[in-house]
CSV table of C-alpha atoms and ligand atoms in Angstrom, one decimal:
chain,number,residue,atom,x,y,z
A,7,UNK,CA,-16.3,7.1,35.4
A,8,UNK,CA,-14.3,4.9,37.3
A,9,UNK,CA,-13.0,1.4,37.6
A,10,UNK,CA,-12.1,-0.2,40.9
A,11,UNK,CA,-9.7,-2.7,40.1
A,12,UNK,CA,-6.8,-5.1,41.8
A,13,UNK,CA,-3.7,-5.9,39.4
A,14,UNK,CA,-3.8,-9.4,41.3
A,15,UNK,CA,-6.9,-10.6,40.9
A,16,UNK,CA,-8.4,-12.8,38.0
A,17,UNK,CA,-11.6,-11.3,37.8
A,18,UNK,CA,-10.4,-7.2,37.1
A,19,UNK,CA,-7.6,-8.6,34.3
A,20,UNK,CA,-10.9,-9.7,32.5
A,21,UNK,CA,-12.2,-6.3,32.3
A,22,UNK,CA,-8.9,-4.8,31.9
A,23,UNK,CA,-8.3,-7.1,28.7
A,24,UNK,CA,-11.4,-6.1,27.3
A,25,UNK,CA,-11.2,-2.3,27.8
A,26,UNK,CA,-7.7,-3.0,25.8
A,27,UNK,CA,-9.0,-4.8,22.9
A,28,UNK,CA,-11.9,-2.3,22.8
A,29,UNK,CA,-9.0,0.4,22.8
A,30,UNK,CA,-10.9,2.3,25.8
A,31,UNK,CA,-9.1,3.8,28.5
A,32,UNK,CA,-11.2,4.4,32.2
A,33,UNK,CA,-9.9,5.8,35.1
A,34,UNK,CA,-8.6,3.5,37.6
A,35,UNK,CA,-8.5,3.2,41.4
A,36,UNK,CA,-6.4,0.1,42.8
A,37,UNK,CA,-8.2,-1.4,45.9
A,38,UNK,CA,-5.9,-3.4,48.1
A,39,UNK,CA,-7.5,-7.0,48.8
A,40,UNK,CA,-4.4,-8.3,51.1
A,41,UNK,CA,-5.6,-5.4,53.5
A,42,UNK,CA,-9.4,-6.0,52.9
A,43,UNK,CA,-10.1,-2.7,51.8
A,44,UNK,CA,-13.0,-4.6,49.8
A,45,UNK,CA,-14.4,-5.7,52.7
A,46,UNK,CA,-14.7,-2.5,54.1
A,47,UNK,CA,-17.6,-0.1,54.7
A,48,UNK,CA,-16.7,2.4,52.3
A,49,UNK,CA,-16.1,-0.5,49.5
A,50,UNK,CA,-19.4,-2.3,50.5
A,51,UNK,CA,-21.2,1.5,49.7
A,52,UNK,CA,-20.2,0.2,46.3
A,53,UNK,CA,-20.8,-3.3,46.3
A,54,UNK,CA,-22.2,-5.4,48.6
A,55,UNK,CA,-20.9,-8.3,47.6
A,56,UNK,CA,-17.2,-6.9,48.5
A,57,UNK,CA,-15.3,-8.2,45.5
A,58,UNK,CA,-14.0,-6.5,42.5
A,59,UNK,CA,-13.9,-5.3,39.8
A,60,UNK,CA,-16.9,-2.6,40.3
A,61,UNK,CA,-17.3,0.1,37.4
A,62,UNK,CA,-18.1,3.8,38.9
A,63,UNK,CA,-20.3,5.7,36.6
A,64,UNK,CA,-20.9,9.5,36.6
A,65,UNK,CA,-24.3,9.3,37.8
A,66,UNK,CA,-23.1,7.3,40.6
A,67,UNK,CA,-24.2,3.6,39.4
A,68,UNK,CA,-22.2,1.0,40.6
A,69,UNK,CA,-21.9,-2.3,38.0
A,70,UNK,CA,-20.2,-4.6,39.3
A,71,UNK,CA,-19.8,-8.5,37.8
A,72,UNK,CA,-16.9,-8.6,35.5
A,73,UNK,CA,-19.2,-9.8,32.3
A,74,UNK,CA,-21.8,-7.0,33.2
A,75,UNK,CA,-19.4,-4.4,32.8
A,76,UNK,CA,-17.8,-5.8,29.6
A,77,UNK,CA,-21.3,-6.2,28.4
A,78,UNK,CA,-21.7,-2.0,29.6
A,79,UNK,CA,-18.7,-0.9,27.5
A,80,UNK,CA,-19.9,-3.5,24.4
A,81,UNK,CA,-23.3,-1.7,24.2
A,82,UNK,CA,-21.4,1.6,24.6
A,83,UNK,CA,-18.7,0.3,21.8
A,84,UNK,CA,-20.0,-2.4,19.8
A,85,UNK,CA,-16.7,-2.9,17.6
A,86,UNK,CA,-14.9,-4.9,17.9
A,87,UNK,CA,-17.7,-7.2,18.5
A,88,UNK,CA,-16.7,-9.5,21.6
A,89,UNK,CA,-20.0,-11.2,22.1
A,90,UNK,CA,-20.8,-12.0,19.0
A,91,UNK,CA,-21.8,-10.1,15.4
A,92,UNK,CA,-25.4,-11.5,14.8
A,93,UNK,CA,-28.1,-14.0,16.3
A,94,UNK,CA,-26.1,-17.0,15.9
A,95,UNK,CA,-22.8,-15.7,16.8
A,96,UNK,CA,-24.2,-14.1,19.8
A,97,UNK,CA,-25.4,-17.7,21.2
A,98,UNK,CA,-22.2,-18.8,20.3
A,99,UNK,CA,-19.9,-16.8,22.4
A,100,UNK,CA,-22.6,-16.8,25.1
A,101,UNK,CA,-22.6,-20.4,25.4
A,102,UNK,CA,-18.7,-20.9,25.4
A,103,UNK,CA,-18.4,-17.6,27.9
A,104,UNK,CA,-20.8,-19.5,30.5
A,105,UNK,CA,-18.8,-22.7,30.1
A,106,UNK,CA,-15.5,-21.1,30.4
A,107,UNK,CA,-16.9,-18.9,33.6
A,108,UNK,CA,-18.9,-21.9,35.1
A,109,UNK,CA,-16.8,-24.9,34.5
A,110,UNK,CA,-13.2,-23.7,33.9
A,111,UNK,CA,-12.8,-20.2,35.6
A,112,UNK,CA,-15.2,-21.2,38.7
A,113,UNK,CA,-13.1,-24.5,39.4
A,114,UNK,CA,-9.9,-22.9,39.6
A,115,UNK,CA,-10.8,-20.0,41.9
A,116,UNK,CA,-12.7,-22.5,43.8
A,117,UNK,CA,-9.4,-24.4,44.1
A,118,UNK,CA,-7.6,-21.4,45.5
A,119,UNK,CA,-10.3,-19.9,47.7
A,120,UNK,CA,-10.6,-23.0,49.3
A,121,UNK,CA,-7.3,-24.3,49.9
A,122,UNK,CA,-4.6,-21.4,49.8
A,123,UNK,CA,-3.6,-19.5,52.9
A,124,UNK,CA,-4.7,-16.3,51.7
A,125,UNK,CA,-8.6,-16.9,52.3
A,126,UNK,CA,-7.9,-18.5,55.5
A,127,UNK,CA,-9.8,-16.7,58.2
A,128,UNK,CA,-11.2,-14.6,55.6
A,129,UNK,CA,-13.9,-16.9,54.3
A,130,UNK,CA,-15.1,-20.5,55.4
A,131,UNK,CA,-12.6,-23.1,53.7
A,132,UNK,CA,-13.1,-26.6,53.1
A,133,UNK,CA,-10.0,-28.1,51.8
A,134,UNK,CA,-12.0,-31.2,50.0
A,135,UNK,CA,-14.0,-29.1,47.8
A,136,UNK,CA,-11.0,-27.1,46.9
A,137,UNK,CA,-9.6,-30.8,45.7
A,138,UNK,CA,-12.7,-31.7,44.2
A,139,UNK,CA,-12.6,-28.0,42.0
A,140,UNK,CA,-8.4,-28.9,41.3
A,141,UNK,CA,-9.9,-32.2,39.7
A,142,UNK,CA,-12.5,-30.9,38.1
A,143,UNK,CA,-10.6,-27.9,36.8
A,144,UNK,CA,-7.7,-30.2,35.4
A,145,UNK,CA,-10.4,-32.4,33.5
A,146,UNK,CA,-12.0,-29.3,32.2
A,147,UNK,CA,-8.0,-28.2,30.5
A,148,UNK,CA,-8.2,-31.7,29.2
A,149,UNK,CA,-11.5,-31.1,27.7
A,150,UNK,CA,-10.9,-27.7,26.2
A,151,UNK,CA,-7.2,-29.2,24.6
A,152,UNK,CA,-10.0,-31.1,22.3
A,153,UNK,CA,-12.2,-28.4,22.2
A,154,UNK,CA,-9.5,-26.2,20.5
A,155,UNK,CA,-8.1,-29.4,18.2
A,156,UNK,CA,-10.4,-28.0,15.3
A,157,UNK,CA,-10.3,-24.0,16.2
A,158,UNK,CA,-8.2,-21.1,16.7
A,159,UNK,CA,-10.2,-19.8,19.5
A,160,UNK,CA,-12.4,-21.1,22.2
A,161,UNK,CA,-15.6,-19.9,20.5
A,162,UNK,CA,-14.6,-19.9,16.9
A,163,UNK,CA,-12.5,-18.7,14.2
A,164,UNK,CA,-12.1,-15.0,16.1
A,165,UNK,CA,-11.2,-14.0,20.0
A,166,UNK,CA,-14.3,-13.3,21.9
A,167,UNK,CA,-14.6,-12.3,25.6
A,168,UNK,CA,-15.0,-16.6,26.0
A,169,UNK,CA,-10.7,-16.8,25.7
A,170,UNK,CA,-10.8,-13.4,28.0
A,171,UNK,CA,-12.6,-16.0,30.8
A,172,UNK,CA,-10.6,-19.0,29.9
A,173,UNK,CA,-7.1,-17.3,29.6
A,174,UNK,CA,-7.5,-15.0,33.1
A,175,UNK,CA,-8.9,-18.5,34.9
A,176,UNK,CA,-5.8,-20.4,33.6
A,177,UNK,CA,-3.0,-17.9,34.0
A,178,UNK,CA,-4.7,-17.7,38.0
A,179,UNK,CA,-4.4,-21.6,38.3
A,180,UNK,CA,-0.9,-21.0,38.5
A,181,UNK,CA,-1.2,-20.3,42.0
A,182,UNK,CA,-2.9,-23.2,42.4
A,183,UNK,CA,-0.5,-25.6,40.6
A,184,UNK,CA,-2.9,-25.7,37.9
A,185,UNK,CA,-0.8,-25.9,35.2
A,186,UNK,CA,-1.5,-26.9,31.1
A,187,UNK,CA,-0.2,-30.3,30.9
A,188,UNK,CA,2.8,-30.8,28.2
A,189,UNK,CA,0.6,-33.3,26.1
A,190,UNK,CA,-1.9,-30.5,25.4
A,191,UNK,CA,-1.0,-29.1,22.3
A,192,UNK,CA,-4.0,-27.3,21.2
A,193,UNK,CA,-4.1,-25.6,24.4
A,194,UNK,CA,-0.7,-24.6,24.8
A,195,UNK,CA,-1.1,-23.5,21.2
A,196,UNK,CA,-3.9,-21.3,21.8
A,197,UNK,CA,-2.6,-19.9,25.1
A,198,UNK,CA,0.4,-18.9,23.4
A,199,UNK,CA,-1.6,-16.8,21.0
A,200,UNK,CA,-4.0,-15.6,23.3
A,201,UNK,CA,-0.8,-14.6,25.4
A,202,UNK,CA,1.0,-12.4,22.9
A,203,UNK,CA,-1.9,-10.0,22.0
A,204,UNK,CA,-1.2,-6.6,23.7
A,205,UNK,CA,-4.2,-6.7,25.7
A,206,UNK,CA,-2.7,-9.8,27.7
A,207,UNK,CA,-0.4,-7.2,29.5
A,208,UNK,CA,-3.4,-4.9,30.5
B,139,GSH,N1,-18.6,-12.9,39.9
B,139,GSH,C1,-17.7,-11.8,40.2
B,139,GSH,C2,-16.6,-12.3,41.0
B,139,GSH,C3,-15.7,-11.2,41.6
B,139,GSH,C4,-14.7,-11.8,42.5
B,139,GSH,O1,-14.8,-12.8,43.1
B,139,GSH,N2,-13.6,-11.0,42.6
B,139,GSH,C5,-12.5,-11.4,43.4
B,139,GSH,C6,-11.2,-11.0,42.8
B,139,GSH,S1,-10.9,-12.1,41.3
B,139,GSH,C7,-12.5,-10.6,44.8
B,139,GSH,O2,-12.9,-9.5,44.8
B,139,GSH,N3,-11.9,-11.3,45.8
B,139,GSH,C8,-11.6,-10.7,47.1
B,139,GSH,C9,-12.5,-11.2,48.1
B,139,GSH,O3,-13.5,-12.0,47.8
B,139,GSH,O4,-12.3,-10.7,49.3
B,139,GSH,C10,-17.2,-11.2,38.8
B,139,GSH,O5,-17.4,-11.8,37.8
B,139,GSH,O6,-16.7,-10.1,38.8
């Protein structure tokens, strides 16, 4: 087994948190995005889409998605649970995982892919969007500083792979000048907490 992972990207930190609070250590191959490597035939063998991270297993499968492979080593590890314990709690995390992924995560790499030099040339830009995801992404902090007014974490009372999404997209926004705003306590609160757990610096 093998994971193909960048150290600066967003998406790999995600799995590389999990694996860490799962206490599960994989092989890993560092694939160098500033040269393009991922867009490269050899890398495209492994995933078409060209991005990372992509899990390598031993029978020569190739999972690539950052939640599909959390959701891989979950099945293979249930404890501690990260998606959920039961039913309900499943739903739960589910629900606050998409929104983190779709509304928070998704705006602030849309920010970045569309306005900062290093997409340009590599992918179609259009610098309005990328303004319209900023906005959007800075509401969506807003919202989530009331979200977390009555909760220690994003989907409840115990970290889930939902404040893996949110903390990766937020910490990346920095690029972007997409910063939590001094006025939002309860986020600032929570990213502080999320923060100091070991598996942050994974
Ligand atoms: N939906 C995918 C997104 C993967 C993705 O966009 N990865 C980025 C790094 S965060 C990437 O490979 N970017 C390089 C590129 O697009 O050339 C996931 O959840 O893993």
């Amino acid at each position: 087994m093998k994971l193909y992972d960048s150290k600066m990207a967003p998406n790999p930190r995600r799995v590389r948190i999990f694996l860490a609070e799962k206490g599960i250590e994989v092989p890993v191959e560092q694939v160098d995005i500033v040269k393009a490597e991922n867009r490269q035939a050899p890398f495209l063998a492994k995933n078409p889409m060209g991005t990372l991270p992509v899990l390598e297993l031993d029978d020569g499968t190739h999972i690539a998605e950052s939640i599909a492979i959390c959701r891989y080593f979950e099945a293979l590890q249930p404890e501690p649970p990260l998606f959920g314990a039961d039913a309900k709690d499943v739903a739960v995390v589910e629900m606050w995982n998409r929104r983190m992924e779709l509304e928070v995560f998704n705006a602030i790499t849309g920010c970045f892919r569309n306005t900062h030099d290093f997409f340009k040339g590599r992918i179609p830009q259009v610098a309005e969007y990328g303004e319209l995801c900023r906005s959007a992404a800075e509401k969506r902090l807003a919202w989530l500083d009331e979200v977390l007014a009555d909760r220690e974490f994003i989907a409840g009372n115990r970290f889930t792979v939902a404040d893996i999404t949110a903390l990766c997209g937020i910490d990346f926004g920095r690029v972007s000048k997409i910063v939590i705003q001094p006025e939002q306590k309860n986020l600032a609160r929570w990213h502080e907490a999320v923060s100091s757990r070991p598996s942050a610096k994974a």
